[in-house]
Amino acid sequence: MKRKLSLIFACLAFLAQGIYAQDIIMKNTGGEISAKIVEVSSAQVKYKKFENPGGPDYSISSTEVFMIKYEDGSKTLFEKASSTGKIQLKYTAPPTLDPVNPDPKPPVNAAGAESPVQIKQANNGVFEMLGFDGKSVSFRAMVETPFSAVSLNSGERTFKASSISNTKGNIVFAGGATARQGSSLLLGNAAGMRLQKDTEARCDFENVPEGFVPKSIVFLTDEKSAPMNYDVASGIWIKPKQIGTPQPPSAEPYSAQSGEYDIVELIENNIVEAEISGGDITYVNLRIRRLVPYPVNVRVPVGSFFVSENPSAQNMVATGEKKLRLTTGNWQNIQMPAACANRPKDIPGSSDKFGVQRSPNQEELAQLMPVLNKSGAGTNVKQAAVWIITDNADYDDLGILVSSPGNTRAIGPETTARAMKICADAGIDITAKNIWRDRESIASKLPAGELKNWLKSFDAPKPAETSGSGTQTSAGTQTTVTASSKHAPSTKSSSKTTGKTFPVKVKYSDNDKIVPNTDIYFFYYDELKSALIETIANTGSGNIVEFRVPLNEDGSTYSFTVLLSKKEATEMKTEGNYRMFRIPPGEKCEYIQLGMNKGGSIRNDGCSIQITK
């Protein structure tokens, strides 16, 4: 199978009126070619001469090219790999400028380093924020105060400072020991710490991803006092509290008296903190404590999604519900029943750490779990049922779970059929899942009996009537959009359609980790109907989504494009102002996969791509 790197989609944001703007091919010899790029691969660059955009295609070997500068400001750099000698393409997205301030200066912290936090309201009467540079928080104690921790909270992930250095002033401990100016201390071992008035300190963080910007910076003085939150978006302190002053009942948000609350909501509002680690394929370990001076009732519902910080380990999803009451500031430990949610990755171990968030499949999982638990099904049936929902797994996908010794398949036909029936009994439309495509094959491998009869005779539930034209497909919701000439690609196929479709896979990731619960918008232009077809698919718990585009006899496809926001999709439908692409005639490959990165870069594996509009 050919593997080529093609012209990057880069949010696919080329306006129709800019089609004939100038691209520049910069050669290794220093020469330049003014062009309109048609196709880029690791083998060659195809282009039209800028002065003759309607003329023939020209080509130049990729080994002769240093860089392509596109008219929107984006670039593709051609580099020769030292190990293989092959050309590698590195794409840089176009710069994004603020229309009011086209050359913005990044905020600067007290030490002069660039900071993602703009300091506005500097103090809350206890602490004064001096700066945040992505890896450390600098601050000053305005009064003598106890101090125990600083954490960065994004709502989904929390990072606790590992050490503190006093750049000015002293730190005093219970018993009178003093750490004088210039000391560096591990926070986990610093019990009974107090900062003297006007002490300036810096707390450092480990393992914080590059570019991570928290929603809030949380200061904790001691277990008897509520946390103090510095809101990053507004640049001010929120709900400043006087140290050691008991809060009246009216100022006790999420208290046990007012009910029980989802663990995600409590973490987002700095009411509790949690540390989650792996167990095996059936559970995760949850360590939790309150951050407020009053009791809190916590609920960890079915479907809670535990997101692994290790990109090679699976995420986990809660298969049962747990409730607990936190009456002190001490840590409590519970074991959460869970199942894996990403088939191709490793089963997590005790060294793997997790954040927690609401699952995009939480509603279906909440439907499934009572029926699944009541069924008395074993671990493999439970895991199969969960993967059918969280990963939309087919029969081949389920084969990734193996038993030892012998590495034999753990989820066979009977296990799969039982999982399918349990999903259907729970009210889930199993016919809309990928596993349903394998129904006949699974049934043929079952012995005669009730389960085989059910699988062969089960009818799909009747869909609810809707006023729109959307229909549920394996990739998502497909809709026909009224099209005009502005949607039609300039290059169409002269070949007849085969009635078959070609797979276009999209992997939307952030730092090699698939971004969950994100809608991906796919469009192709139906040449027979002169209509624009839109399909929307969601990444779910962290999945590669697959779309289908009609395939012609000459190997080419209809023109298509991929967009990442609802705004772009609306503009595509109303204005038709995004570039479209197709697999060119004669291209022989099984699929195309687009690795779209949240930071703007995109990689294309599988086939070359031709611009059609």
Coordinates of C-alpha atoms in Angstrom, one line a residue:
M1 CA 0.0 0.0 0.0
K2 CA 1.3 3.4 -0.9
R3 CA 2.0 5.8 1.9
K4 CA 2.1 9.4 1.0
L5 CA 2.0 12.6 2.9
S6 CA -0.4 14.9 1.1
L7 CA -1.5 18.5 1.2
I8 CA -2.6 19.2 4.7
F9 CA -6.1 20.0 5.6
A10 CA -5.1 22.6 8.2
C11 CA -8.6 23.3 9.3
L12 CA -9.3 23.4 5.5
A13 CA -9.8 27.2 5.8
F14 CA -9.3 28.5 2.2
L15 CA -12.0 30.9 1.1
A16 CA -13.4 30.3 -2.4
Q17 CA -12.5 33.8 -3.5
G18 CA -8.8 33.1 -2.6
I19 CA -8.4 30.0 -4.8
Y20 CA -6.1 31.8 -7.2
A21 CA -3.9 33.4 -4.6
Q22 CA -0.2 32.6 -4.8
D23 CA 1.7 29.7 -3.3
I24 CA 5.5 29.8 -3.3
I25 CA 7.7 26.6 -3.9
M26 CA 11.1 27.3 -2.5
K27 CA 13.8 25.1 -4.0
N28 CA 17.0 23.8 -2.3
T29 CA 19.0 25.8 -4.8
G30 CA 17.4 29.1 -3.6
G31 CA 15.1 29.5 -6.6
E32 CA 11.4 30.0 -6.2
I33 CA 8.3 29.0 -8.3
S34 CA 5.1 31.1 -8.1
A35 CA 2.4 28.4 -8.3
K36 CA -1.0 27.1 -7.3
I37 CA -0.4 23.8 -5.5
V38 CA -2.4 20.8 -6.7
E39 CA -0.9 17.9 -4.7
V40 CA 1.9 17.4 -2.3
S41 CA 3.4 14.0 -1.4
S42 CA 6.8 12.7 -0.1
A43 CA 7.6 11.8 -3.8
Q44 CA 6.6 14.9 -5.7
V45 CA 4.8 18.2 -5.8
K46 CA 2.2 18.8 -8.5
Y47 CA 1.3 22.4 -9.3
K48 CA -0.1 24.8 -11.8
K49 CA 1.8 27.9 -12.9
F50 CA 0.5 30.9 -11.1
E51 CA 0.1 32.9 -14.3
N52 CA -1.8 30.1 -15.9
P53 CA -4.1 28.5 -13.3
G54 CA -6.2 26.8 -16.0
G55 CA -3.2 25.2 -17.7
P56 CA -1.6 21.8 -17.4
D57 CA -0.2 20.3 -14.2
Y58 CA 3.6 20.5 -13.6
S59 CA 5.6 18.5 -11.1
I60 CA 8.9 18.7 -9.2
S61 CA 10.6 16.0 -7.2
S62 CA 10.2 16.5 -3.4
T63 CA 14.0 16.0 -3.0
E64 CA 14.4 19.4 -4.8
V65 CA 12.0 21.3 -2.6
F66 CA 13.0 23.1 0.6
M67 CA 9.6 24.5 1.6
I68 CA 6.2 25.5 0.3
K69 CA 4.7 28.7 1.6
Y70 CA 0.9 28.8 1.1
E71 CA -1.1 31.9 0.5
D72 CA -2.8 31.7 3.9
G73 CA 0.6 31.8 5.7
S74 CA 0.9 28.1 6.4
K75 CA 4.0 26.2 5.4
T76 CA 5.2 22.7 4.6
L77 CA 8.9 21.9 5.3
F78 CA 10.6 19.1 3.4
E79 CA 13.2 17.3 5.5
K80 CA 15.3 14.2 4.6
A81 CA 15.2 11.6 7.4
S82 CA 18.7 10.6 8.4
S83 CA 17.8 7.0 9.1
T84 CA 15.9 6.2 5.9
G85 CA 16.8 9.0 3.5
K86 CA 13.1 9.5 2.7
I87 CA 11.5 12.9 2.6
Q88 CA 9.3 13.8 5.6
L89 CA 6.8 16.7 5.5
K90 CA 6.3 18.9 8.5
Y91 CA 3.3 21.3 8.3
T92 CA 2.9 24.6 10.2
A93 CA -0.6 26.0 10.5
P94 CA -1.2 29.6 9.5
P95 CA -0.8 32.3 12.3
T96 CA -3.9 33.3 14.1
L97 CA -4.0 37.1 14.9
D98 CA -6.3 39.1 17.0
P99 CA -8.0 41.6 14.6
V100 CA -7.9 44.3 17.3
N101 CA -4.3 43.6 18.3
P102 CA -2.6 41.9 15.4
D103 CA 0.8 41.6 17.2
P104 CA -0.2 40.6 20.7
K105 CA 2.4 40.4 23.4
P106 CA 2.1 37.5 25.8
P107 CA 1.5 38.3 29.4
V108 CA 4.7 38.4 31.5
N109 CA 5.1 37.2 35.1
A110 CA 7.0 38.9 37.8
A111 CA 10.3 37.3 36.8
G112 CA 9.9 38.5 33.2
A113 CA 9.0 35.1 31.7
E114 CA 6.1 34.6 29.3
S115 CA 3.0 33.5 31.2
P116 CA -0.3 32.1 29.9
V117 CA -2.0 33.9 32.8
Q118 CA -2.8 37.6 32.8
I119 CA -2.6 38.9 36.3
K120 CA -5.4 41.5 37.1
Q121 CA -6.6 41.4 40.7
A122 CA -3.3 40.5 42.2
N123 CA -4.3 39.6 45.8
N124 CA -7.1 38.5 48.0
G125 CA -5.8 39.8 51.3
V126 CA -3.9 36.6 52.0
F127 CA -1.9 35.7 48.9
E128 CA -0.7 38.0 46.1
M129 CA -0.2 36.3 42.7
L130 CA 3.1 37.2 41.1
G131 CA 3.1 35.0 38.1
F132 CA 2.6 31.7 36.4
D133 CA 4.9 30.4 33.6
G134 CA 3.3 27.1 32.9
K135 CA 5.6 25.1 35.2
S136 CA 5.6 27.1 38.4
V137 CA 3.5 29.6 40.4
S138 CA 5.1 32.6 42.1
F139 CA 3.2 34.3 44.9
R140 CA 3.6 36.4 48.1
A141 CA 2.1 35.8 51.6
M142 CA 0.5 39.2 52.6
V143 CA 0.0 38.0 56.2
E144 CA 1.5 35.2 58.2
T145 CA -0.5 32.1 57.1
P146 CA -0.5 28.3 57.2
F147 CA 0.2 26.8 53.8
S148 CA -0.1 23.2 52.5
A149 CA -0.6 23.1 48.7
V150 CA -1.0 24.7 45.4
S151 CA -2.7 22.9 42.4
L152 CA -3.5 23.6 38.8
N153 CA -7.1 22.6 37.9
S154 CA -8.5 22.4 34.4
G155 CA -11.8 20.9 35.4
E156 CA -10.7 17.5 34.0
R157 CA -7.2 17.3 35.3
T158 CA -5.4 18.5 38.4
F159 CA -1.7 18.9 39.0
K160 CA -0.3 19.4 42.5
A161 CA 2.9 21.3 43.1
S162 CA 5.7 19.0 44.1
S163 CA 8.1 21.5 45.8
I164 CA 8.3 25.1 47.2
S165 CA 11.2 27.5 47.2
N166 CA 11.2 30.7 49.4
T167 CA 12.8 33.4 47.3
K168 CA 12.3 35.9 50.1
G169 CA 11.4 35.5 53.8
N170 CA 11.2 32.4 55.9
I171 CA 9.1 29.2 56.3
V172 CA 8.4 28.1 59.9
F173 CA 7.3 24.6 61.0
A174 CA 5.6 23.3 64.1
G175 CA 8.2 23.0 66.8
G176 CA 10.1 26.1 65.7
A177 CA 12.2 24.7 62.8
T178 CA 12.8 27.4 60.2
A179 CA 13.6 27.1 56.5
R180 CA 15.4 30.4 55.6
Q181 CA 15.4 32.3 52.4
G182 CA 16.7 30.2 49.5
S183 CA 15.5 26.8 50.7
S184 CA 13.7 24.3 48.5
L185 CA 11.3 21.8 50.2
L186 CA 9.2 18.9 49.0
L187 CA 5.6 19.8 49.8
G188 CA 4.5 16.2 50.6
N189 CA 6.9 16.3 53.6
A190 CA 6.2 19.8 54.8
A191 CA 3.6 19.2 57.6
G192 CA 2.7 22.2 59.8
M193 CA 4.2 24.8 57.4
R194 CA 3.6 28.5 57.9
L195 CA 4.7 31.4 55.7
Q196 CA 5.9 34.5 57.4
K197 CA 4.4 37.8 56.3
D198 CA 5.9 39.1 53.0
T199 CA 7.5 35.7 52.2
E200 CA 7.8 35.3 48.5
A201 CA 7.7 31.7 47.2
R202 CA 7.7 29.7 44.0
C203 CA 5.9 26.3 43.7
D204 CA 7.1 24.0 41.0
F205 CA 5.0 21.4 39.1
E206 CA 6.1 18.1 37.5
N207 CA 4.6 16.4 34.4
V208 CA 2.5 19.3 33.3
P209 CA 2.0 19.1 29.5
E210 CA 3.5 21.8 27.3
G211 CA 1.0 24.6 26.8
F212 CA -1.4 23.5 29.6
V213 CA -3.4 26.4 30.9
P214 CA -5.6 25.7 34.0
K215 CA -9.0 27.0 34.7
S216 CA -8.0 27.9 38.2
I217 CA -4.9 28.0 40.5
V218 CA -6.0 26.7 43.9
F219 CA -4.2 27.6 47.2
L220 CA -4.9 25.4 50.2
T221 CA -3.8 26.7 53.6
D222 CA -4.9 23.8 55.9
E223 CA -7.5 21.1 56.1
K224 CA -9.8 23.3 58.2
S225 CA -10.1 26.1 55.7
A226 CA -11.7 26.2 52.3
P227 CA -9.5 26.6 49.2
M228 CA -8.7 29.9 47.7
N229 CA -9.2 30.0 43.9
Y230 CA -7.5 32.2 41.4
D231 CA -9.6 32.2 38.2
V232 CA -7.3 32.1 35.2
A233 CA -9.8 33.3 32.6
S234 CA -10.8 36.5 34.5
G235 CA -7.4 37.0 36.1
I236 CA -9.0 37.6 39.6
W237 CA -9.5 35.7 42.8
I238 CA -13.0 34.2 43.3
K239 CA -14.7 33.8 46.6
P240 CA -11.8 35.0 48.8
K241 CA -12.2 33.6 52.4
Q242 CA -10.6 34.7 55.6
I243 CA -8.3 32.0 57.0
G244 CA -9.6 30.1 60.0
T245 CA -13.1 31.7 59.9
P246 CA -15.9 29.1 60.0
Q247 CA -18.2 29.6 57.1
P248 CA -22.0 29.9 57.8
P249 CA -24.3 27.3 56.3
S250 CA -25.3 29.7 53.5
A251 CA -21.7 29.8 52.4
E252 CA -21.3 26.0 52.3
P253 CA -21.7 25.1 48.6
Y254 CA -22.2 21.4 47.9
S255 CA -22.5 20.6 51.7
A256 CA -23.9 17.2 52.8
Q257 CA -27.0 19.0 54.0
S258 CA -27.9 20.1 50.5
G259 CA -27.6 16.7 48.9
E260 CA -25.2 14.5 47.0
Y261 CA -23.1 15.6 44.0
D262 CA -21.3 14.1 41.0
I263 CA -17.6 13.7 41.6
V264 CA -16.8 15.6 38.4
E265 CA -18.7 18.7 39.5
L266 CA -17.1 18.6 43.0
I267 CA -13.6 18.4 41.5
E268 CA -14.4 21.3 39.1
N269 CA -15.5 23.5 42.0
N270 CA -12.5 22.5 44.2
I271 CA -14.8 20.9 46.8
V272 CA -12.9 17.6 46.7
E273 CA -9.6 16.3 45.2
A274 CA -9.1 12.8 43.9
E275 CA -6.2 10.6 43.0
I276 CA -7.1 7.7 40.7
S277 CA -4.8 4.8 39.7
G278 CA -5.2 1.6 37.7
G279 CA -6.0 -1.8 39.0
D280 CA -6.7 -4.3 36.3
I281 CA -9.4 -4.7 33.6
T282 CA -12.2 -4.7 36.2
Y283 CA -11.5 -1.8 38.5
V284 CA -9.7 1.4 39.3
N285 CA -8.5 2.7 42.7
L286 CA -10.0 6.0 43.8
R287 CA -8.5 8.1 46.6
I288 CA -10.5 11.1 47.6
R289 CA -10.7 13.8 50.3
R290 CA -12.7 17.0 50.9
L291 CA -11.1 20.4 50.5
V292 CA -13.8 22.3 52.5
P293 CA -14.4 22.4 56.3
Y294 CA -17.8 20.7 56.2
P295 CA -19.1 17.2 55.2
V296 CA -19.7 16.4 51.6
N297 CA -21.7 13.6 49.9
V298 CA -20.0 12.3 46.8
R299 CA -21.6 10.2 44.0
V300 CA -19.5 8.4 41.4
P301 CA -22.1 7.4 38.8
V302 CA -22.2 4.6 36.3
G303 CA -20.4 5.8 33.1
S304 CA -17.9 8.1 34.9
F305 CA -15.0 8.2 32.5
F306 CA -11.5 7.8 33.9
V307 CA -9.0 9.3 31.4
S308 CA -5.5 7.9 31.5
E309 CA -2.5 10.2 31.7
N310 CA -0.5 7.5 30.0
P311 CA -1.3 7.7 26.3
S312 CA -0.5 4.0 25.8
A313 CA -2.9 2.8 28.5
Q314 CA -6.7 2.4 28.1
N315 CA -9.2 4.8 29.6
M316 CA -11.7 3.2 32.0
V317 CA -15.4 3.6 32.5
A318 CA -17.3 3.0 35.8
T319 CA -19.6 -0.1 35.5
G320 CA -21.2 0.5 38.9
E321 CA -22.1 3.4 41.1
K322 CA -20.5 4.4 44.4
K323 CA -21.6 6.9 47.1
L324 CA -19.6 8.1 50.0
R325 CA -19.7 10.7 52.7
L326 CA -16.6 12.7 53.5
T327 CA -16.8 13.9 57.1
T328 CA -13.1 14.8 57.6
G329 CA -10.2 16.0 55.5
N330 CA -8.6 12.6 55.6
W331 CA -8.1 10.6 52.5
Q332 CA -10.7 7.8 51.8
N333 CA -9.9 4.8 49.5
I334 CA -12.5 2.9 47.4
Q335 CA -12.3 0.4 44.6
M336 CA -14.4 1.4 41.6
P337 CA -15.8 -1.3 39.4
A338 CA -14.8 -0.4 35.8
A339 CA -14.2 -1.7 32.3
C340 CA -11.7 -0.7 29.7
A341 CA -12.9 1.8 27.1
N342 CA -10.1 1.8 24.4
R343 CA -9.5 -1.7 22.9
P344 CA -6.1 -1.2 21.1
K345 CA -4.3 0.2 24.2
D346 CA -2.7 -1.5 27.1
I347 CA -4.6 -2.6 30.2
P348 CA -3.7 -0.1 32.9
G349 CA -1.7 -1.0 36.0
S350 CA -1.1 0.5 39.4
S351 CA 1.4 3.0 38.1
D352 CA -1.1 4.5 35.6
K353 CA -2.9 7.7 36.8
F354 CA -6.2 9.0 35.7
G355 CA -8.4 12.1 35.6
V356 CA -12.2 11.8 35.7
Q357 CA -14.8 13.4 33.5
R358 CA -18.4 12.7 32.3
S359 CA -18.5 10.0 29.6
P360 CA -20.0 11.0 26.2
N361 CA -21.7 7.5 26.4
Q362 CA -23.0 8.0 30.0
E363 CA -26.7 7.8 29.1
E364 CA -26.4 4.5 27.3
L365 CA -24.1 3.1 29.9
A366 CA -26.6 4.1 32.6
Q367 CA -29.2 2.1 30.6
L368 CA -26.9 -0.9 30.2
M369 CA -25.4 -1.4 33.7
P370 CA -28.6 -2.3 35.7
V371 CA -29.5 -5.0 33.1
L372 CA -25.9 -6.1 32.8
N373 CA -25.4 -6.6 36.5
K374 CA -28.8 -8.3 36.9
S375 CA -27.9 -10.8 34.1
G376 CA -25.1 -12.3 36.2
A377 CA -22.8 -12.1 33.1
G378 CA -19.1 -12.7 33.5
T379 CA -16.2 -10.3 33.0
N380 CA -15.8 -11.0 29.3
V381 CA -19.5 -10.4 28.5
K382 CA -19.4 -7.2 30.5
Q383 CA -16.3 -6.0 28.7
A384 CA -17.8 -6.8 25.3
A385 CA -21.0 -4.9 26.1
V386 CA -19.0 -1.9 27.2
W387 CA -16.8 -1.9 24.1
I388 CA -19.9 -2.2 21.9
I389 CA -21.0 1.2 23.4
T390 CA -17.8 3.1 24.1
D391 CA -15.8 2.0 21.1
N392 CA -18.6 1.0 18.7
A393 CA -16.6 -2.3 18.4
D394 CA -17.3 -4.9 15.7
Y395 CA -16.5 -8.6 16.1
D396 CA -12.9 -8.3 15.0
D397 CA -12.3 -5.4 17.4
L398 CA -13.5 -7.5 20.3
G399 CA -10.9 -10.1 19.5
I400 CA -8.2 -8.0 21.0
L401 CA -8.9 -9.4 24.5
V402 CA -7.1 -12.7 24.9
S403 CA -6.9 -15.4 27.6
S404 CA -3.7 -16.9 28.9
P405 CA -2.1 -19.3 28.6
G406 CA -2.2 -19.7 24.9
N407 CA -3.3 -16.2 23.9
T408 CA -6.7 -17.5 22.7
R409 CA -9.5 -15.2 22.0
A410 CA -11.5 -14.4 25.2
I411 CA -14.6 -12.9 23.5
G412 CA -16.0 -15.5 21.1
P413 CA -19.3 -15.8 19.3
E414 CA -21.4 -16.8 22.3
T415 CA -19.9 -14.1 24.6
T416 CA -20.5 -11.5 21.8
A417 CA -24.1 -12.6 21.2
R418 CA -24.9 -12.5 24.9
A419 CA -23.4 -9.0 25.1
M420 CA -25.5 -7.9 22.1
K421 CA -28.7 -9.3 23.6
I422 CA -28.1 -7.6 27.0
C423 CA -27.6 -4.3 25.2
A424 CA -30.8 -4.8 23.3
D425 CA -32.7 -5.8 26.5
A426 CA -31.5 -2.5 28.0
G427 CA -33.2 -0.6 25.3
I428 CA -30.1 0.3 23.3
D429 CA -30.5 0.1 19.5
I430 CA -28.0 -2.7 18.8
T431 CA -28.8 -2.5 15.1
A432 CA -27.1 0.9 14.9
K433 CA -23.8 -0.4 16.3
N434 CA -21.0 -1.7 14.1
I435 CA -21.3 -5.2 15.8
W436 CA -24.7 -5.7 14.0
R437 CA -22.9 -5.9 10.6
D438 CA -21.4 -9.2 11.9
R439 CA -24.7 -10.6 13.1
E440 CA -24.9 -13.4 10.4
S441 CA -21.3 -14.4 10.8
I442 CA -21.7 -14.6 14.6
A443 CA -25.0 -16.5 14.3
S444 CA -23.4 -19.1 12.0
K445 CA -20.9 -20.0 14.7
L446 CA -23.4 -20.5 17.5
P447 CA -25.0 -23.8 18.4
A448 CA -28.7 -24.2 17.9
G449 CA -30.7 -22.7 20.8
E450 CA -32.4 -19.6 22.2
L451 CA -29.4 -17.2 21.7
K452 CA -29.0 -18.2 18.0
N453 CA -32.7 -17.8 17.4
W454 CA -32.7 -14.4 19.0
L455 CA -29.8 -13.2 16.9
K456 CA -31.3 -14.4 13.6
S457 CA -34.9 -13.1 14.3
F458 CA -34.3 -9.8 16.2
D459 CA -35.8 -6.9 14.4
A460 CA -34.5 -3.3 14.5
P461 CA -36.7 -1.0 16.6
K462 CA -38.7 1.4 14.5
P463 CA -37.1 4.9 14.4
A464 CA -38.9 7.8 15.8
E465 CA -40.4 10.2 13.3
T466 CA -38.5 13.4 12.7
S467 CA -39.1 16.5 10.7
G468 CA -35.5 16.5 9.2
S469 CA -33.8 14.4 6.6
G470 CA -31.1 13.1 8.9
T471 CA -30.5 9.3 9.1
Q472 CA -28.3 7.5 11.6
T473 CA -25.4 5.7 9.9
S474 CA -22.4 3.9 11.3
A475 CA -20.4 7.1 11.1
G476 CA -23.0 9.4 12.5
T477 CA -25.9 11.5 11.3
Q478 CA -26.0 12.0 7.5
T479 CA -28.0 14.9 5.9
T480 CA -28.5 16.0 2.3
V481 CA -27.8 19.7 2.0
T482 CA -29.5 21.8 -0.7
A483 CA -26.5 22.7 -3.0
S484 CA -25.8 25.3 -5.7
S485 CA -23.0 25.9 -8.2
K486 CA -20.8 27.4 -5.4
H487 CA -20.7 24.0 -3.7
A488 CA -19.7 22.1 -6.9
P489 CA -16.0 21.2 -7.3
S490 CA -14.2 22.6 -10.3
T491 CA -12.8 19.1 -11.0
K492 CA -15.2 16.2 -11.4
S493 CA -14.8 12.6 -12.4
S494 CA -15.6 11.5 -15.9
S495 CA -15.8 7.9 -14.6
K496 CA -18.9 6.0 -13.6
T497 CA -19.6 5.4 -9.9
T498 CA -19.2 1.8 -8.7
G499 CA -21.9 1.9 -6.0
K500 CA -19.1 1.2 -3.5
T501 CA -17.7 3.6 -0.9
F502 CA -14.1 4.5 0.2
P503 CA -13.2 4.8 3.9
V504 CA -11.9 8.1 5.2
K505 CA -10.7 7.8 8.8
V506 CA -10.1 10.8 11.0
K507 CA -8.0 10.7 14.2
Y508 CA -8.4 14.0 16.1
S509 CA -5.8 14.2 18.9
D510 CA -4.1 16.5 21.3
N511 CA -0.5 15.5 22.2
D512 CA -1.1 12.0 20.7
K513 CA -4.2 11.5 22.8
I514 CA -7.5 11.3 20.9
V515 CA -9.8 14.2 22.0
P516 CA -13.0 12.6 23.4
N517 CA -16.6 13.8 22.8
T518 CA -15.9 16.0 19.8
D519 CA -18.0 16.3 16.7
I520 CA -16.2 15.9 13.3
Y521 CA -18.0 17.3 10.2
F522 CA -17.6 15.5 6.9
F523 CA -18.9 16.7 3.5
Y524 CA -18.8 15.2 0.0
Y525 CA -20.4 16.4 -3.2
D526 CA -22.7 13.9 -4.8
E527 CA -22.0 14.3 -8.5
L528 CA -25.1 12.4 -9.6
K529 CA -27.5 14.3 -7.4
S530 CA -25.6 17.6 -7.5
A531 CA -26.1 17.7 -3.8
L532 CA -23.8 18.3 -0.8
I533 CA -23.9 15.4 1.7
E534 CA -23.0 16.1 5.3
T535 CA -22.1 13.5 7.9
I536 CA -21.4 14.2 11.6
A537 CA -19.6 11.7 13.8
N538 CA -18.5 12.0 17.4
T539 CA -15.1 10.8 18.8
G540 CA -17.0 9.3 21.8
S541 CA -14.7 8.0 24.5
G542 CA -11.6 8.6 22.3
N543 CA -12.2 6.9 18.9
I544 CA -11.0 7.2 15.4
V545 CA -14.1 8.0 13.3
E546 CA -14.7 6.6 9.9
F547 CA -16.6 8.3 7.0
R548 CA -17.5 6.9 3.6
V549 CA -17.3 8.7 0.2
P550 CA -18.6 7.2 -3.1
L551 CA -15.9 5.5 -5.2
N552 CA -15.7 5.7 -9.0
E553 CA -14.5 3.0 -11.5
D554 CA -11.2 4.8 -12.2
G555 CA -10.3 4.6 -8.5
S556 CA -11.1 8.3 -7.8
T557 CA -13.7 9.4 -5.2
Y558 CA -16.2 12.2 -5.1
S559 CA -14.8 15.4 -3.6
F560 CA -14.8 15.7 0.1
T561 CA -13.6 17.8 3.1
V562 CA -13.3 17.5 6.9
L563 CA -14.1 20.3 9.3
L564 CA -13.7 20.6 13.1
S565 CA -16.3 23.2 14.2
K566 CA -20.0 23.9 13.8
K567 CA -19.2 27.4 12.5
E568 CA -17.1 26.0 9.6
A569 CA -19.8 23.5 8.8
T570 CA -22.4 26.2 8.6
E571 CA -20.2 28.3 6.4
M572 CA -19.6 25.3 4.2
K573 CA -23.4 24.7 3.8
T574 CA -24.3 28.3 3.2
E575 CA -21.2 29.7 1.3
G576 CA -19.4 26.6 0.1
N577 CA -16.1 28.4 0.9
Y578 CA -13.8 25.6 1.9
R579 CA -11.4 23.6 -0.3
M580 CA -12.4 20.1 -1.3
F581 CA -10.3 17.1 -2.1
R582 CA -10.5 13.6 -3.7
I583 CA -8.5 10.5 -4.2
P584 CA -7.2 10.9 -7.8
P585 CA -7.8 8.4 -10.6
G586 CA -5.5 5.4 -10.6
E587 CA -4.7 5.6 -6.9
K588 CA -4.7 2.1 -5.4
C589 CA -5.0 2.1 -1.6
E590 CA -7.4 0.7 1.0
Y591 CA -8.2 3.8 2.9
I592 CA -7.0 7.3 3.9
Q593 CA -6.4 8.3 7.5
L594 CA -6.1 11.9 8.6
G595 CA -4.2 12.5 11.8
M596 CA -5.6 15.9 12.8
N597 CA -3.9 17.6 15.8
K598 CA -5.6 20.1 18.0
G599 CA -2.6 22.3 17.7
G600 CA -3.2 22.7 13.9
S601 CA -0.9 20.1 12.3
I602 CA -2.3 17.3 10.2
R603 CA -0.8 14.0 8.9
N604 CA -2.2 12.1 6.0
D605 CA -1.5 8.3 5.6
G606 CA -2.8 6.0 3.0
C607 CA -3.3 7.8 -0.3
S608 CA -2.4 11.0 -2.1
I609 CA -5.0 13.7 -2.4
Q610 CA -6.0 16.0 -5.3
I611 CA -7.5 19.4 -4.8
T612 CA -10.8 19.8 -6.7
K613 CA -11.9 23.2 -5.5

